[in-house]
GROMACS .gro file of C-alpha atoms in nm:
model
  427
    1UNK     CA    1  -0.222   0.563  -1.394
    2UNK     CA    2   0.014   0.770  -1.187
    3UNK     CA    3   0.024   0.756  -0.807
    4UNK     CA    4  -0.205   1.021  -0.658
    5UNK     CA    5  -0.449   1.018  -0.950
    6UNK     CA    6  -0.807   0.985  -0.823
    7UNK     CA    7  -0.957   0.715  -1.044
    8UNK     CA    8  -1.306   0.569  -1.051
    9UNK     CA    9  -1.182   0.284  -0.831
   10UNK     CA   10  -1.048   0.534  -0.579
   11UNK     CA   11  -1.399   0.677  -0.549
   12UNK     CA   12  -1.560   0.331  -0.534
   13UNK     CA   13  -1.325   0.209  -0.262
   14UNK     CA   14  -1.374   0.525  -0.056
   15UNK     CA   15  -1.750   0.481  -0.073
   16UNK     CA   16  -1.725   0.117   0.034
   17UNK     CA   17  -1.475   0.175   0.316
   18UNK     CA   18  -1.689   0.463   0.443
   19UNK     CA   19  -1.996   0.235   0.438
   20UNK     CA   20  -1.811  -0.035   0.633
   21UNK     CA   21  -1.682   0.219   0.887
   22UNK     CA   22  -2.029   0.371   0.926
   23UNK     CA   23  -2.174   0.027   0.987
   24UNK     CA   24  -1.924  -0.037   1.268
   25UNK     CA   25  -1.980   0.306   1.423
   26UNK     CA   26  -2.360   0.268   1.407
   27UNK     CA   27  -2.347  -0.091   1.530
   28UNK     CA   28  -2.549  -0.228   1.238
   29UNK     CA   29  -2.285  -0.358   0.998
   30UNK     CA   30  -2.409  -0.717   1.022
   31UNK     CA   31  -2.762  -0.608   0.937
   32UNK     CA   32  -2.673  -0.363   0.657
   33UNK     CA   33  -2.369  -0.510   0.479
   34UNK     CA   34  -2.553  -0.762   0.257
   35UNK     CA   35  -2.766  -0.489   0.102
   36UNK     CA   36  -2.472  -0.273  -0.006
   37UNK     CA   37  -2.397  -0.453  -0.336
   38UNK     CA   38  -2.768  -0.438  -0.426
   39UNK     CA   39  -2.798  -0.070  -0.336
   40UNK     CA   40  -2.491   0.017  -0.540
   41UNK     CA   41  -2.601  -0.190  -0.840
   42UNK     CA   42  -2.984  -0.187  -0.871
   43UNK     CA   43  -3.143  -0.445  -1.100
   44UNK     CA   44  -3.277  -0.186  -1.345
   45UNK     CA   45  -2.943  -0.007  -1.380
   46UNK     CA   46  -2.732  -0.079  -1.688
   47UNK     CA   47  -2.383  -0.199  -1.586
   48UNK     CA   48  -2.123   0.066  -1.659
   49UNK     CA   49  -1.831  -0.166  -1.736
   50UNK     CA   50  -1.904  -0.536  -1.683
   51UNK     CA   51  -2.139  -0.781  -1.849
   52UNK     CA   52  -2.427  -0.772  -1.602
   53UNK     CA   53  -2.544  -0.635  -1.271
   54UNK     CA   54  -2.488  -0.973  -1.105
   55UNK     CA   55  -2.115  -0.966  -1.179
   56UNK     CA   56  -2.096  -0.609  -1.051
   57UNK     CA   57  -2.260  -0.721  -0.727
   58UNK     CA   58  -2.030  -1.022  -0.696
   59UNK     CA   59  -1.717  -0.812  -0.736
   60UNK     CA   60  -1.852  -0.554  -0.491
   61UNK     CA   61  -1.904  -0.835  -0.240
   62UNK     CA   62  -1.540  -0.939  -0.272
   63UNK     CA   63  -1.424  -0.579  -0.233
   64UNK     CA   64  -1.624  -0.552   0.088
   65UNK     CA   65  -1.476  -0.878   0.216
   66UNK     CA   66  -1.125  -0.736   0.173
   67UNK     CA   67  -1.230  -0.410   0.339
   68UNK     CA   68  -1.339  -0.611   0.642
   69UNK     CA   69  -0.991  -0.765   0.660
   70UNK     CA   70  -1.044  -1.096   0.479
   71UNK     CA   71  -0.809  -1.248   0.223
   72UNK     CA   72  -1.012  -1.352  -0.082
   73UNK     CA   73  -0.798  -1.652  -0.166
   74UNK     CA   74  -0.906  -1.808   0.165
   75UNK     CA   75  -1.273  -1.826   0.063
   76UNK     CA   76  -1.413  -2.179   0.096
   77UNK     CA   77  -1.788  -2.119   0.056
   78UNK     CA   78  -1.912  -1.889  -0.222
   79UNK     CA   79  -2.261  -1.881  -0.070
   80UNK     CA   80  -2.137  -1.739   0.260
   81UNK     CA   81  -2.305  -1.398   0.308
   82UNK     CA   82  -2.126  -1.075   0.389
   83UNK     CA   83  -2.291  -1.057   0.731
   84UNK     CA   84  -2.104  -1.377   0.826
   85UNK     CA   85  -1.775  -1.215   0.727
   86UNK     CA   86  -1.874  -0.904   0.922
   87UNK     CA   87  -1.948  -1.119   1.227
   88UNK     CA   88  -1.607  -1.283   1.202
   89UNK     CA   89  -1.438  -0.944   1.168
   90UNK     CA   90  -1.611  -0.815   1.480
   91UNK     CA   91  -1.537  -1.134   1.675
   92UNK     CA   92  -1.165  -1.165   1.607
   93UNK     CA   93  -0.918  -1.048   1.873
   94UNK     CA   94  -0.675  -0.900   1.623
   95UNK     CA   95  -0.646  -0.859   1.244
   96UNK     CA   96  -0.603  -1.180   1.049
   97UNK     CA   97  -0.236  -1.235   0.955
   98UNK     CA   98  -0.200  -1.132   0.593
   99UNK     CA   99   0.079  -1.162   0.337
  100UNK     CA  100  -0.008  -0.814   0.212
  101UNK     CA  101  -0.223  -0.825  -0.102
  102UNK     CA  102  -0.526  -1.016  -0.225
  103UNK     CA  103  -0.666  -1.057  -0.577
  104UNK     CA  104  -1.028  -1.063  -0.693
  105UNK     CA  105  -1.015  -1.335  -0.956
  106UNK     CA  106  -1.357  -1.238  -1.096
  107UNK     CA  107  -1.240  -0.879  -1.151
  108UNK     CA  108  -0.909  -0.972  -1.316
  109UNK     CA  109  -0.942  -0.902  -1.688
  110UNK     CA  110  -0.725  -1.193  -1.799
  111UNK     CA  111  -0.512  -0.941  -1.989
  112UNK     CA  112  -0.339  -1.039  -2.310
  113UNK     CA  113   0.024  -1.140  -2.263
  114UNK     CA  114   0.283  -0.868  -2.322
  115UNK     CA  115   0.322  -0.831  -2.697
  116UNK     CA  116   0.414  -0.596  -2.979
  117UNK     CA  117   0.179  -0.535  -3.269
  118UNK     CA  118   0.165  -0.314  -3.577
  119UNK     CA  119  -0.104  -0.045  -3.596
  120UNK     CA  120  -0.267   0.113  -3.899
  121UNK     CA  121  -0.009   0.389  -3.879
  122UNK     CA  122   0.230   0.158  -4.066
  123UNK     CA  123   0.309   0.315  -4.406
  124UNK     CA  124   0.464   0.006  -4.560
  125UNK     CA  125   0.786   0.194  -4.621
  126UNK     CA  126   1.053   0.068  -4.857
  127UNK     CA  127   1.332   0.081  -4.599
  128UNK     CA  128   1.154  -0.172  -4.371
  129UNK     CA  129   1.390  -0.121  -4.072
  130UNK     CA  130   1.160  -0.329  -3.852
  131UNK     CA  131   1.216  -0.638  -4.068
  132UNK     CA  132   1.591  -0.598  -4.098
  133UNK     CA  133   1.630  -0.530  -3.724
  134UNK     CA  134   1.423  -0.823  -3.596
  135UNK     CA  135   1.666  -1.093  -3.470
  136UNK     CA  136   1.407  -1.371  -3.514
  137UNK     CA  137   1.269  -1.275  -3.856
  138UNK     CA  138   0.925  -1.249  -3.697
  139UNK     CA  139   0.810  -0.961  -3.919
  140UNK     CA  140   0.675  -1.003  -4.270
  141UNK     CA  141   0.494  -0.780  -4.517
  142UNK     CA  142   0.122  -0.858  -4.557
  143UNK     CA  143  -0.113  -0.648  -4.772
  144UNK     CA  144   0.137  -0.364  -4.784
  145UNK     CA  145   0.197  -0.344  -4.407
  146UNK     CA  146   0.429  -0.505  -4.155
  147UNK     CA  147   0.289  -0.795  -3.952
  148UNK     CA  148   0.444  -0.958  -3.645
  149UNK     CA  149   0.424  -1.335  -3.599
  150UNK     CA  150   0.354  -1.377  -3.222
  151UNK     CA  151   0.494  -1.732  -3.226
  152UNK     CA  152   0.834  -1.609  -3.343
  153UNK     CA  153   0.845  -1.277  -3.160
  154UNK     CA  154   1.065  -1.270  -2.848
  155UNK     CA  155   0.937  -0.923  -2.742
  156UNK     CA  156   1.277  -0.756  -2.755
  157UNK     CA  157   1.126  -0.429  -2.881
  158UNK     CA  158   1.389  -0.370  -3.150
  159UNK     CA  159   1.124  -0.314  -3.417
  160UNK     CA  160   0.946  -0.051  -3.212
  161UNK     CA  161   1.266   0.145  -3.159
  162UNK     CA  162   1.348   0.178  -3.530
  163UNK     CA  163   1.002   0.237  -3.681
  164UNK     CA  164   1.009   0.592  -3.828
  165UNK     CA  165   0.630   0.628  -3.795
  166UNK     CA  166   0.602   0.492  -3.438
  167UNK     CA  167   0.352   0.246  -3.579
  168UNK     CA  168   0.454  -0.044  -3.353
  169UNK     CA  169   0.316  -0.041  -3.002
  170UNK     CA  170   0.370  -0.256  -2.697
  171UNK     CA  171   0.065  -0.405  -2.526
  172UNK     CA  172   0.143  -0.472  -2.162
  173UNK     CA  173  -0.018  -0.636  -1.861
  174UNK     CA  174  -0.030  -0.331  -1.627
  175UNK     CA  175   0.026  -0.513  -1.298
  176UNK     CA  176   0.314  -0.721  -1.433
  177UNK     CA  177   0.481  -0.419  -1.591
  178UNK     CA  178   0.442  -0.215  -1.272
  179UNK     CA  179   0.596  -0.476  -1.040
  180UNK     CA  180   0.968  -0.397  -1.004
  181UNK     CA  181   1.060  -0.750  -0.892
  182UNK     CA  182   0.846  -0.976  -1.112
  183UNK     CA  183   0.630  -1.097  -0.823
  184UNK     CA  184   0.295  -1.098  -1.005
  185UNK     CA  185   0.196  -1.306  -1.306
  186UNK     CA  186  -0.091  -1.505  -1.449
  187UNK     CA  187  -0.170  -1.829  -1.273
  188UNK     CA  188  -0.310  -2.148  -1.420
  189UNK     CA  189  -0.661  -1.997  -1.424
  190UNK     CA  190  -0.547  -1.693  -1.621
  191UNK     CA  191  -0.586  -1.455  -1.326
  192UNK     CA  192  -0.309  -1.262  -1.154
  193UNK     CA  193  -0.130  -1.438  -0.870
  194UNK     CA  194   0.128  -1.288  -0.635
  195UNK     CA  195   0.445  -1.471  -0.536
  196UNK     CA  196   0.503  -1.350  -0.181
  197UNK     CA  197   0.853  -1.498  -0.179
  198UNK     CA  198   0.936  -1.222  -0.428
  199UNK     CA  199   0.685  -0.951  -0.330
  200UNK     CA  200   0.826  -0.643  -0.154
  201UNK     CA  201   0.480  -0.498  -0.072
  202UNK     CA  202   0.536  -0.180  -0.273
  203UNK     CA  203   0.172  -0.178  -0.388
  204UNK     CA  204   0.246  -0.085  -0.749
  205UNK     CA  205   0.030  -0.369  -0.881
  206UNK     CA  206  -0.267  -0.229  -0.692
  207UNK     CA  207  -0.204   0.124  -0.817
  208UNK     CA  208  -0.168   0.021  -1.181
  209UNK     CA  209  -0.445  -0.240  -1.220
  210UNK     CA  210  -0.717  -0.063  -1.425
  211UNK     CA  211  -0.981  -0.315  -1.319
  212UNK     CA  212  -0.919  -0.281  -0.945
  213UNK     CA  213  -0.861  -0.653  -0.899
  214UNK     CA  214  -0.568  -0.615  -0.655
  215UNK     CA  215  -0.662  -0.508  -0.302
  216UNK     CA  216  -0.511  -0.488   0.045
  217UNK     CA  217  -0.715  -0.629   0.335
  218UNK     CA  218  -0.812  -0.340   0.562
  219UNK     CA  219  -0.803  -0.307   0.941
  220UNK     CA  220  -1.072  -0.037   0.965
  221UNK     CA  221  -1.317  -0.274   1.140
  222UNK     CA  222  -1.055  -0.379   1.395
  223UNK     CA  223  -0.959  -0.022   1.484
  224UNK     CA  224  -1.314   0.108   1.518
  225UNK     CA  225  -1.420  -0.199   1.716
  226UNK     CA  226  -1.136  -0.137   1.963
  227UNK     CA  227  -1.228   0.232   1.992
  228UNK     CA  228  -1.596   0.153   2.049
  229UNK     CA  229  -1.496  -0.110   2.302
  230UNK     CA  230  -1.330   0.155   2.518
  231UNK     CA  231  -0.971   0.053   2.445
  232UNK     CA  232  -0.697   0.315   2.462
  233UNK     CA  233  -0.611   0.328   2.092
  234UNK     CA  234  -0.326   0.564   2.013
  235UNK     CA  235  -0.290   0.707   1.663
  236UNK     CA  236   0.075   0.718   1.553
  237UNK     CA  237   0.094   0.975   1.273
  238UNK     CA  238   0.359   0.957   1.003
  239UNK     CA  239   0.434   1.311   0.882
  240UNK     CA  240   0.418   1.186   0.523
  241UNK     CA  241   0.037   1.168   0.536
  242UNK     CA  242  -0.042   1.518   0.665
  243UNK     CA  243  -0.073   1.673   0.319
  244UNK     CA  244  -0.364   1.436   0.247
  245UNK     CA  245  -0.594   1.623   0.486
  246UNK     CA  246  -0.742   1.974   0.476
  247UNK     CA  247  -0.700   2.220   0.759
  248UNK     CA  248  -0.404   2.242   0.993
  249UNK     CA  249  -0.211   1.964   1.164
  250UNK     CA  250  -0.372   2.068   1.492
  251UNK     CA  251  -0.720   2.036   1.341
  252UNK     CA  252  -0.639   1.693   1.203
  253UNK     CA  253  -0.518   1.573   1.543
  254UNK     CA  254  -0.832   1.708   1.711
  255UNK     CA  255  -1.049   1.537   1.449
  256UNK     CA  256  -0.884   1.204   1.533
  257UNK     CA  257  -0.955   1.263   1.902
  258UNK     CA  258  -1.319   1.332   1.812
  259UNK     CA  259  -1.328   1.002   1.622
  260UNK     CA  260  -1.230   0.828   1.945
  261UNK     CA  261  -0.853   0.787   1.950
  262UNK     CA  262  -0.731   0.817   2.308
  263UNK     CA  263  -0.413   0.999   2.207
  264UNK     CA  264  -0.234   1.118   1.893
  265UNK     CA  265   0.146   1.105   1.873
  266UNK     CA  266   0.390   1.231   1.613
  267UNK     CA  267   0.615   0.952   1.480
  268UNK     CA  268   0.875   1.219   1.396
  269UNK     CA  269   0.981   1.196   1.762
  270UNK     CA  270   1.087   0.838   1.699
  271UNK     CA  271   1.255   0.944   1.375
  272UNK     CA  272   1.482   1.173   1.578
  273UNK     CA  273   1.578   0.877   1.795
  274UNK     CA  274   1.636   0.655   1.490
  275UNK     CA  275   1.862   0.920   1.333
  276UNK     CA  276   2.084   0.918   1.642
  277UNK     CA  277   2.091   0.538   1.655
  278UNK     CA  278   2.179   0.507   1.286
  279UNK     CA  279   2.448   0.770   1.327
  280UNK     CA  280   2.613   0.571   1.606
  281UNK     CA  281   2.579   0.258   1.394
  282UNK     CA  282   2.747   0.438   1.103
  283UNK     CA  283   3.042   0.535   1.318
  284UNK     CA  284   3.075   0.180   1.449
  285UNK     CA  285   3.050   0.013   1.108
  286UNK     CA  286   3.219   0.259   0.872
  287UNK     CA  287   3.453   0.464   1.089
  288UNK     CA  288   3.568   0.190   1.328
  289UNK     CA  289   3.513  -0.132   1.132
  290UNK     CA  290   3.592   0.026   0.793
  291UNK     CA  291   3.290  -0.114   0.612
  292UNK     CA  292   3.281   0.035   0.261
  293UNK     CA  293   2.929   0.176   0.308
  294UNK     CA  294   2.606   0.166   0.505
  295UNK     CA  295   2.271   0.222   0.337
  296UNK     CA  296   1.996   0.385   0.535
  297UNK     CA  297   1.625   0.382   0.457
  298UNK     CA  298   1.313   0.338   0.665
  299UNK     CA  299   1.117   0.223   0.361
  300UNK     CA  300   1.018  -0.142   0.420
  301UNK     CA  301   0.978  -0.198   0.044
  302UNK     CA  302   1.345  -0.104  -0.004
  303UNK     CA  303   1.446  -0.327   0.286
  304UNK     CA  304   1.256  -0.624   0.139
  305UNK     CA  305   1.390  -0.554  -0.210
  306UNK     CA  306   1.748  -0.574  -0.084
  307UNK     CA  307   1.684  -0.879   0.134
  308UNK     CA  308   1.507  -1.079  -0.138
  309UNK     CA  309   1.659  -0.954  -0.461
  310UNK     CA  310   1.998  -0.795  -0.389
  311UNK     CA  311   2.122  -1.011  -0.098
  312UNK     CA  312   2.485  -0.913  -0.156
  313UNK     CA  313   2.393  -0.561  -0.040
  314UNK     CA  314   2.195  -0.674   0.263
  315UNK     CA  315   2.500  -0.679   0.494
  316UNK     CA  316   2.537  -0.303   0.442
  317UNK     CA  317   2.176  -0.208   0.529
  318UNK     CA  318   2.127  -0.037   0.864
  319UNK     CA  319   2.001  -0.277   1.127
  320UNK     CA  320   1.813  -0.010   1.323
  321UNK     CA  321   1.431  -0.040   1.358
  322UNK     CA  322   1.213   0.209   1.172
  323UNK     CA  323   1.047   0.508   1.345
  324UNK     CA  324   0.718   0.314   1.339
  325UNK     CA  325   0.866   0.031   1.541
  326UNK     CA  326   1.054   0.262   1.778
  327UNK     CA  327   0.739   0.467   1.841
  328UNK     CA  328   0.545   0.148   1.912
  329UNK     CA  329   0.811   0.044   2.163
  330UNK     CA  330   0.803   0.389   2.327
  331UNK     CA  331   0.425   0.380   2.366
  332UNK     CA  332   0.424   0.023   2.500
  333UNK     CA  333   0.688   0.121   2.757
  334UNK     CA  334   0.481   0.418   2.876
  335UNK     CA  335   0.143   0.245   2.860
  336UNK     CA  336   0.158  -0.137   2.834
  337UNK     CA  337  -0.223  -0.166   2.794
  338UNK     CA  338  -0.250   0.081   2.504
  339UNK     CA  339  -0.320  -0.033   2.148
  340UNK     CA  340  -0.105   0.128   1.880
  341UNK     CA  341  -0.238   0.231   1.539
  342UNK     CA  342   0.014   0.357   1.286
  343UNK     CA  343  -0.129   0.585   1.016
  344UNK     CA  344   0.099   0.581   0.715
  345UNK     CA  345   0.115   0.641   0.342
  346UNK     CA  346   0.144   0.299   0.184
  347UNK     CA  347   0.091  -0.076   0.179
  348UNK     CA  348   0.453  -0.151   0.268
  349UNK     CA  349   0.409   0.006   0.613
  350UNK     CA  350   0.113  -0.226   0.681
  351UNK     CA  351   0.328  -0.528   0.604
  352UNK     CA  352   0.603  -0.386   0.826
  353UNK     CA  353   0.361  -0.326   1.113
  354UNK     CA  354   0.240  -0.685   1.109
  355UNK     CA  355   0.595  -0.800   1.180
  356UNK     CA  356   0.617  -0.643   1.529
  357UNK     CA  357   0.397  -0.710   1.830
  358UNK     CA  358   0.413  -0.349   1.953
  359UNK     CA  359   0.213  -0.241   1.646
  360UNK     CA  360  -0.149  -0.349   1.671
  361UNK     CA  361  -0.299  -0.183   1.365
  362UNK     CA  362  -0.190   0.001   1.051
  363UNK     CA  363  -0.417   0.234   0.853
  364UNK     CA  364  -0.359   0.431   0.535
  365UNK     CA  365  -0.445   0.799   0.496
  366UNK     CA  366  -0.729   0.701   0.265
  367UNK     CA  367  -0.882   0.472   0.529
  368UNK     CA  368  -0.863   0.745   0.793
  369UNK     CA  369  -1.037   0.985   0.555
  370UNK     CA  370  -1.319   0.735   0.515
  371UNK     CA  371  -1.345   0.682   0.891
  372UNK     CA  372  -1.374   1.055   0.949
  373UNK     CA  373  -1.642   1.079   0.678
  374UNK     CA  374  -1.829   0.788   0.835
  375UNK     CA  375  -1.829   0.975   1.165
  376UNK     CA  376  -1.940   1.300   0.994
  377UNK     CA  377  -1.623   1.469   1.119
  378UNK     CA  378  -1.502   1.768   0.916
  379UNK     CA  379  -1.133   1.834   0.977
  380UNK     CA  380  -1.166   2.200   0.874
  381UNK     CA  381  -1.424   2.256   1.150
  382UNK     CA  382  -1.218   2.097   1.427
  383UNK     CA  383  -1.058   2.309   1.697
  384UNK     CA  384  -0.740   2.487   1.588
  385UNK     CA  385  -0.570   2.466   1.927
  386UNK     CA  386  -0.402   2.133   2.003
  387UNK     CA  387  -0.343   2.053   2.370
  388UNK     CA  388  -0.059   1.819   2.284
  389UNK     CA  389  -0.007   1.446   2.319
  390UNK     CA  390  -0.075   1.301   2.662
  391UNK     CA  391   0.215   1.057   2.635
  392UNK     CA  392   0.470   1.256   2.433
  393UNK     CA  393   0.401   1.631   2.440
  394UNK     CA  394   0.748   1.729   2.318
  395UNK     CA  395   0.816   1.855   1.965
  396UNK     CA  396   1.020   1.670   1.704
  397UNK     CA  397   1.309   1.834   1.517
  398UNK     CA  398   1.278   1.940   1.155
  399UNK     CA  399   1.513   1.655   1.056
  400UNK     CA  400   1.279   1.401   1.211
  401UNK     CA  401   0.975   1.556   1.047
  402UNK     CA  402   1.149   1.549   0.708
  403UNK     CA  403   1.230   1.177   0.722
  404UNK     CA  404   0.980   1.110   0.444
  405UNK     CA  405   1.148   1.347   0.199
  406UNK     CA  406   1.395   1.226  -0.061
  407UNK     CA  407   1.729   1.180   0.121
  408UNK     CA  408   1.545   1.276   0.442
  409UNK     CA  409   1.684   0.989   0.650
  410UNK     CA  410   2.040   1.043   0.530
  411UNK     CA  411   2.009   1.418   0.595
  412UNK     CA  412   1.895   1.355   0.954
  413UNK     CA  413   2.180   1.110   1.012
  414UNK     CA  414   2.435   1.357   0.873
  415UNK     CA  415   2.296   1.632   1.096
  416UNK     CA  416   2.359   1.416   1.402
  417UNK     CA  417   2.700   1.295   1.286
  418UNK     CA  418   2.926   1.582   1.414
  419UNK     CA  419   2.818   1.543   1.778
  420UNK     CA  420   2.845   1.162   1.761
  421UNK     CA  421   3.192   1.185   1.608
  422UNK     CA  422   3.295   1.433   1.877
  423UNK     CA  423   3.183   1.194   2.150
  424UNK     CA  424   3.358   0.910   1.969
  425UNK     CA  425   3.686   1.099   1.953
  426UNK     CA  426   3.656   1.196   2.321
  427UNK     CA  427   3.639   0.830   2.420
   0.00000   0.00000   0.00000
């Protein structure tokens, strides 16, 4: 599955998040939440994928728990109803601290270990390059076709590369193959477990799992509760998410105001500030101190990957905060009582937001879509004229807006470099 592909689980999760959001907006989530798994999986309906309707309901319950901000591994009482989890979500002062991802053990397929095997496309050729190439002599000829001994195979893939009929295929565990840092693997119970000492919160395991067993705890309940409670919740919009919504940018901003956000600010303004800060840092480190390089990226997954897995490069990573953090600081300075809600494109930004006290909530574009649907708000029917942000009415530069593009951060830093160098030479 490629990123951006709308799968069956995408549709299921949108339906569930929308139901949770609607329950909070209507004030009846505690009364309605326990019936959702039953409504979605009636007793007389034949299960589409799993063994029985009861397992479908159980897995739906766990999905709803995560969508109310709970980590599934923390469950201590299987008989605890969803309404109790909803009550806890409504009662908490802030989102539960989370390491990033959670796994539904019941949904995990217990996938077969990565392995190579020979298909019926094998022609039993005379050359037998697979046998001669195998360094462990794990391939033999049985009934006219090649056969791989799994006990001898070391999964090097040499046989697959030389087969002239492409008859040897690799069976993979999707989440393990997708993880770029080897942070997810089967635990003692056969289900996927995430090692958060290795995890960089890139979210690839969630994207690639075909059984939807990897989830991220949501903060939809927390945001809507704060809005309904009369708090000044400010939506901080990353420009990377705008293409996910129909209509114009102005209509999207007005739709968020209709939903109840007190103000909507463009994080590109903070990106402009970050570009100038990183440019000054570059001059200090590379021009003055003669460091060999300085890497720049506002992607928290990249930052964590370097810190945890390429520590020798960490000294060269820019030490400047990301636009999300700078925007949170700017808002808190202007309005100390405001609550900040960053709306971004990925899981990694949620993990980054949890690490700074000026960021109260982080939502994904998908969650905001569901919240708008729950409120029956059509972006395309919102007003086309935007009055501007109350806190930061100024416009960002194109360089700041393009931060999310490939090489966008570096391009913005380079654009600011001539004026910084000129000031540096003057002093």
